[in-house]
Short mmCIF file of C-alpha atoms in Angstrom, two decimals:
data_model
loop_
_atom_site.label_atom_id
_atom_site.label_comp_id
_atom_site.label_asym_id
_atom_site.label_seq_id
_atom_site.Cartn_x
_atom_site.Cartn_y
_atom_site.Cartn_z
CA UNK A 19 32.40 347.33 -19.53
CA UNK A 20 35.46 347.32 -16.66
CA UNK A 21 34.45 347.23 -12.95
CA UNK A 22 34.97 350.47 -12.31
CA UNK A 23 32.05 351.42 -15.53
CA UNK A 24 29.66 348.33 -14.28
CA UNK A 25 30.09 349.96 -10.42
CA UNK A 26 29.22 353.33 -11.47
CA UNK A 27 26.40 352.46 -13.26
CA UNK A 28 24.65 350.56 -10.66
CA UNK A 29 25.23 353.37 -8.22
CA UNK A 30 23.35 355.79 -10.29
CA UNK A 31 20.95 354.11 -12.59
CA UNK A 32 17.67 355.27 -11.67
CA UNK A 33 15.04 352.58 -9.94
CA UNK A 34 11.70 353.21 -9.70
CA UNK A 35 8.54 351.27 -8.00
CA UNK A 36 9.21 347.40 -8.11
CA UNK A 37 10.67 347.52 -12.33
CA UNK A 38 12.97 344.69 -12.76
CA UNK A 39 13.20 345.19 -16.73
CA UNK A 40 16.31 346.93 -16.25
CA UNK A 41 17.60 343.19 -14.71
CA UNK A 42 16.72 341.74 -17.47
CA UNK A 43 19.65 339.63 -18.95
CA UNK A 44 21.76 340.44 -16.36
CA UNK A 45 20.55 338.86 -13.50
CA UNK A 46 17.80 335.74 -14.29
CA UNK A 47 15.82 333.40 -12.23
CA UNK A 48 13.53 330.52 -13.14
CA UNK A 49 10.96 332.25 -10.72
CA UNK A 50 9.06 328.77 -10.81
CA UNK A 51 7.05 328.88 -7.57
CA UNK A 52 4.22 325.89 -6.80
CA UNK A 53 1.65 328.40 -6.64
CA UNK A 54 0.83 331.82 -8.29
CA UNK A 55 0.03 334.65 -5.78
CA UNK A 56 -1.83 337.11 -8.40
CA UNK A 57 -4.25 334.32 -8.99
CA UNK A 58 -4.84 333.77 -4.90
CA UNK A 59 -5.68 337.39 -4.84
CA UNK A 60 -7.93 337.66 -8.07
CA UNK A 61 -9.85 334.77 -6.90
CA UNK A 62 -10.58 336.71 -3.65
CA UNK A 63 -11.80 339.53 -5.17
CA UNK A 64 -15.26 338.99 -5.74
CA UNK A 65 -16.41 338.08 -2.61
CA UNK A 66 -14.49 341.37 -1.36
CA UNK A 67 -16.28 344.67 -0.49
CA UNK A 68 -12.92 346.27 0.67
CA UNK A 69 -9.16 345.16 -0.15
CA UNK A 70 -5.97 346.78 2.07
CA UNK A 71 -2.77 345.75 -0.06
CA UNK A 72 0.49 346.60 1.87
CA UNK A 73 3.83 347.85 0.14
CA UNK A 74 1.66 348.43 -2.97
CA UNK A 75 5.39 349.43 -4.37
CA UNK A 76 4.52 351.54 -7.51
CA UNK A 77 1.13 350.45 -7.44
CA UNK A 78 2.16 347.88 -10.47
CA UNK A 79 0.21 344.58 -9.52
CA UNK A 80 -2.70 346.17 -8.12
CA UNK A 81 -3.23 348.27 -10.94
CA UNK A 82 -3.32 344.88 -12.89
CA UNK A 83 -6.15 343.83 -10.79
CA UNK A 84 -8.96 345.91 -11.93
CA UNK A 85 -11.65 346.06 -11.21
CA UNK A 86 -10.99 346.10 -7.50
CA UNK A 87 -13.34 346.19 -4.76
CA UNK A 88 -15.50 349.23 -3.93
CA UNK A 89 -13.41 350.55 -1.11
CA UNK A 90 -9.46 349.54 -2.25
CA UNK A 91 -6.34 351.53 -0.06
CA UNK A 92 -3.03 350.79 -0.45
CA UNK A 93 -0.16 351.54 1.75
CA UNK A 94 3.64 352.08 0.83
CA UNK A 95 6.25 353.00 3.06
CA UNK A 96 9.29 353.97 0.31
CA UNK A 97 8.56 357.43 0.10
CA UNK A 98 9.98 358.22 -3.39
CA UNK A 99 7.55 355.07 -4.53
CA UNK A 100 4.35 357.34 -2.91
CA UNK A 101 3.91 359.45 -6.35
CA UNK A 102 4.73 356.63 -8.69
CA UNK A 103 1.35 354.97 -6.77
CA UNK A 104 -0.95 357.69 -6.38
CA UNK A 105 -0.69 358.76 -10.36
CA UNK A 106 -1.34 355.03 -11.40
CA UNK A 107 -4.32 354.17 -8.56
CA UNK A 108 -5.73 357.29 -7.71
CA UNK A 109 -7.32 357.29 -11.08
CA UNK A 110 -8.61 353.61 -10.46
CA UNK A 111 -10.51 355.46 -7.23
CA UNK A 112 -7.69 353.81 -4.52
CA UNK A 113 -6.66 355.79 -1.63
CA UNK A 114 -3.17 355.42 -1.29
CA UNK A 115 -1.12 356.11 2.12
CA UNK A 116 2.28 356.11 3.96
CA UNK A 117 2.20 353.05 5.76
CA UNK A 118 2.26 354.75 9.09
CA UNK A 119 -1.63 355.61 8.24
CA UNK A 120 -4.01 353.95 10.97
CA UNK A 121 -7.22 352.87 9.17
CA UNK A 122 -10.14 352.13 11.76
CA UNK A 123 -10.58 348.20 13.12
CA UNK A 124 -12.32 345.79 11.11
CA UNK A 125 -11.49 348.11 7.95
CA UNK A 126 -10.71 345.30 5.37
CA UNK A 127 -12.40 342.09 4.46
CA UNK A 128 -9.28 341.28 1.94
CA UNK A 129 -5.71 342.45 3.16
CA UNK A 130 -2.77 341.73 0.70
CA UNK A 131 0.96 341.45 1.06
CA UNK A 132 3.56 340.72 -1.36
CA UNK A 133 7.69 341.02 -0.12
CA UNK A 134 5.76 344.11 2.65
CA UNK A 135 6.59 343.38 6.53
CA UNK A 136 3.49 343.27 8.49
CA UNK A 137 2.52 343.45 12.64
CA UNK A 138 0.55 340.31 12.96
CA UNK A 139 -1.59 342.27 15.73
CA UNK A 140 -2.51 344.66 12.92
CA UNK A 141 -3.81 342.28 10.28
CA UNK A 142 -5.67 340.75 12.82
CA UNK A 143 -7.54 344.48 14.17
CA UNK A 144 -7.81 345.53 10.44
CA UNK A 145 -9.26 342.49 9.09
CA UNK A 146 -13.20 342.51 9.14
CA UNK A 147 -14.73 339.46 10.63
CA UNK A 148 -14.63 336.49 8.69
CA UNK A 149 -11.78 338.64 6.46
CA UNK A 150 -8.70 337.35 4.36
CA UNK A 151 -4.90 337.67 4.66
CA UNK A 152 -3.42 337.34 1.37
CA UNK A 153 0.58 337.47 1.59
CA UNK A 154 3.95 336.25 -0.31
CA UNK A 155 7.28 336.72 2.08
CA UNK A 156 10.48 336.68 1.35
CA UNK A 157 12.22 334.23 3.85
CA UNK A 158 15.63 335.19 6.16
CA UNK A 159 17.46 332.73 3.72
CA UNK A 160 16.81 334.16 0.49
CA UNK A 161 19.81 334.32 -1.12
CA UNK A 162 22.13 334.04 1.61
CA UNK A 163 24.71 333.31 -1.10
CA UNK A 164 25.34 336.70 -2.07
CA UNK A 165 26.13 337.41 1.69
CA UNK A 166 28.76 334.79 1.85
CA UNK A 167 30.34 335.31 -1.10
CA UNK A 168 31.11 338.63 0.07
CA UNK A 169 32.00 337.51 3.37
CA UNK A 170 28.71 339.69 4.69
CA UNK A 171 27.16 339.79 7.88
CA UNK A 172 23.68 336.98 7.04
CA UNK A 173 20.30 338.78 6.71
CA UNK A 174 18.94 341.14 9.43
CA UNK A 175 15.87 338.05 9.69
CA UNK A 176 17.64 335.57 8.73
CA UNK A 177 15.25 333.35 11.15
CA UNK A 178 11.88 334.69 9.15
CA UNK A 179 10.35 331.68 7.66
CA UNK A 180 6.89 329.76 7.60
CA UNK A 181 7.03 328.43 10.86
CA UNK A 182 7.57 331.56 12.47
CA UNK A 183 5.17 333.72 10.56
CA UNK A 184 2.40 330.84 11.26
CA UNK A 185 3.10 330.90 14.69
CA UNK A 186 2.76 334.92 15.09
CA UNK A 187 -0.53 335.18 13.37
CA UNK A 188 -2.07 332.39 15.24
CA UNK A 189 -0.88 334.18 18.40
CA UNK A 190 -2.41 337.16 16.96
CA UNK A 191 -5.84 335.18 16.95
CA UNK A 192 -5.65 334.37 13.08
CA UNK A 193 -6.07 331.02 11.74
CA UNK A 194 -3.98 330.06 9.45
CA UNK A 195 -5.50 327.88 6.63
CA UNK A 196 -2.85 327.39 3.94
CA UNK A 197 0.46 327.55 3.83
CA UNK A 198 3.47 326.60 1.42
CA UNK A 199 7.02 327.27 1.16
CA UNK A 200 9.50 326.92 -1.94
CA UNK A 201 13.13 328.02 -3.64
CA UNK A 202 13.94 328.73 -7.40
CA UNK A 203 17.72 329.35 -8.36
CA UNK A 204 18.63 332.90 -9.02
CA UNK A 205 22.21 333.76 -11.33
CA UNK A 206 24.00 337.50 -11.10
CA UNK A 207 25.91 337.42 -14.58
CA UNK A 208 27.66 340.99 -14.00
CA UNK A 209 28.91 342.25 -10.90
CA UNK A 210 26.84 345.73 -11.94
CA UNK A 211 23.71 343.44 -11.67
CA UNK A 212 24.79 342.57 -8.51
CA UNK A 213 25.57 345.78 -7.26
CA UNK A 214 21.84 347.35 -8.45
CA UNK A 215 20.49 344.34 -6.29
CA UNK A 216 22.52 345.15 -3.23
CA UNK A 217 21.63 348.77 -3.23
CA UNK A 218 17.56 348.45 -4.09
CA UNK A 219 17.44 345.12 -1.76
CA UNK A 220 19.59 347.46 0.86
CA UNK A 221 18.85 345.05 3.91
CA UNK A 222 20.60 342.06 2.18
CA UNK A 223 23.99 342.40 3.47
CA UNK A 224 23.85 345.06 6.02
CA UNK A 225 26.21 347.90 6.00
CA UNK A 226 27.14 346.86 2.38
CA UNK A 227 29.12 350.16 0.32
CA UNK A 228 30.90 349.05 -2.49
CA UNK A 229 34.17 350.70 -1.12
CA UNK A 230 33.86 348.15 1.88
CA UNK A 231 33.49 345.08 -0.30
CA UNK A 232 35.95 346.20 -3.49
CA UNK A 233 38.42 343.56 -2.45
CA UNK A 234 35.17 340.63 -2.88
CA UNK A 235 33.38 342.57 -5.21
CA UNK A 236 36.44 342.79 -7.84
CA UNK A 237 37.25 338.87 -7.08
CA UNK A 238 34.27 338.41 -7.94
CA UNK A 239 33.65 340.57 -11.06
CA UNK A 240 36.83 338.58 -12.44
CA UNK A 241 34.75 335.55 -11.88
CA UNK A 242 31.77 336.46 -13.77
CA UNK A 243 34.43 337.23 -16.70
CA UNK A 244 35.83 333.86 -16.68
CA UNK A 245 32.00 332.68 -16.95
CA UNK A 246 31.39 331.85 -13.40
CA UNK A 247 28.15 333.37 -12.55
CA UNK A 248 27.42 334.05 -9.10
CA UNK A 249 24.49 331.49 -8.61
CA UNK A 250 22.19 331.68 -5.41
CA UNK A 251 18.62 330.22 -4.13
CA UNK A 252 15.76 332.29 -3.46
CA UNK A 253 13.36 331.71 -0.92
CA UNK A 254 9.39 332.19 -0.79
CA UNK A 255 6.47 331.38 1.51
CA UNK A 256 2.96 331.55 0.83
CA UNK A 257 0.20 331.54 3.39
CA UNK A 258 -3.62 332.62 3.93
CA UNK A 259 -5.17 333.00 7.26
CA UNK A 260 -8.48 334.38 8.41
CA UNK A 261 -10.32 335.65 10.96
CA UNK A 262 -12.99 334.18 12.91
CA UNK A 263 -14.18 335.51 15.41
CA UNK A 264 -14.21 332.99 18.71
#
């Protein structure tokens, strides 16, 4: 397909929870991270009487974790992704909210977080003595690539990294007992691909419209065509921390 097809496409291809398939060929990464994160949170879930997971998406990888703990919520705060959740978890006996929904202190033993934004202040008054915080962040420099190549503004938090989230739950009153960071390569081999990305991962290059970047977007479409891929690194952190109380 021309630009103008591949462009069009993107723009109005229907996306739905957190579904990559429709990536698939089109934009690839090795994904080859040091640890796994389902198996941190499946090997938490026995001792668990209550699990919280934030941005539960379209409920896709908590469904997978059945059975779940007696008391299981889940929070999302894409509104069209609210539906897609409550028809797969509701069944499974989850309560699933907007993320604006206050649960009482000392709700959770087990909170999860995978790519979700969290108030460190909140973990801490949610999190049951002696509870769990589970979560998988994207860092400020994930693929800060795709911002240059376009000649972007960087990353809205493009300072978010390990450090800094260690340091904010400690304040918080967590303790922080694990921690790892790592990259894997990422490769955009259409600029449709790259387009889709840009308009699901909407904070990546802020302000980005497709009529704004044509001029870098059409460069690099011709680029892609010549069999230069647009390559970039992506950026994860792992951490657990817990709550004693003092």
């Amino acid at each position: 397909m021309g630009y103008e097809e591949l462009v069009h496409e993107a723009l109005t291809t229907p996306f739905e929870g957190w579904d990559w398939a429709v990536f698939r060929g089109r934009m690839t990464s090795a994904d080859d991270l040091p640890w796994d994160y389902e198996e941190l949170v499946r090997e938490r879930l026995p001792k668990a009487a209550s699990l919280l997971d934030l941005g539960t998406g379209g409920g896709e990888l908590l469904s997978s974790l059945s059975p779940l703990p007696p008391r299981t919520a889940a929070t999302e705060g894409y509104a069209p992704n609210l539906p897609i959740a409550r028809r797969r978890l509701e069944p499974l006996g989850v309560e699933v909210a907007e993320s604006s929904r206050r649960f009482p202190d000392g709700s959770f033993e087990l909170i999860v977080d995978r790519h979700e934004s969290y108030d460190p202040h909140e973990i801490r008054r949610l999190l049951a003595e002696g509870g769990t915080f589970v979560t998988q962040q994207v860092a400020g420099r994930d693929l800060q690539e795709l911002n240059a190549a376009l000649g972007g503004p960087p990353h809205e938090d493009h300072a978010w990294d390990l450090a800094t989230a260690t340091a904010a739950l400690e304040a918080a009153g967590l303790e922080v007992t694990w921690s790892q960071e790592a990259g894997y390569p990422v490769t955009f081999r259409d600029i449709g691909a790259l387009v889709l990305y840009l308009r699901v991962i909407s904070w990546q290059v802020p302000g980005f419209h497709t009529d704004t970047y044509e001029d870098r977007l059409r460069a690099l479409h011709a680029e892609m065509g010549s069999g230069r891929p647009l390559r970039a690194t992506a950026h994860r952190f792992v951490l657990l921390a817990q709550y004693v109380q003092a």
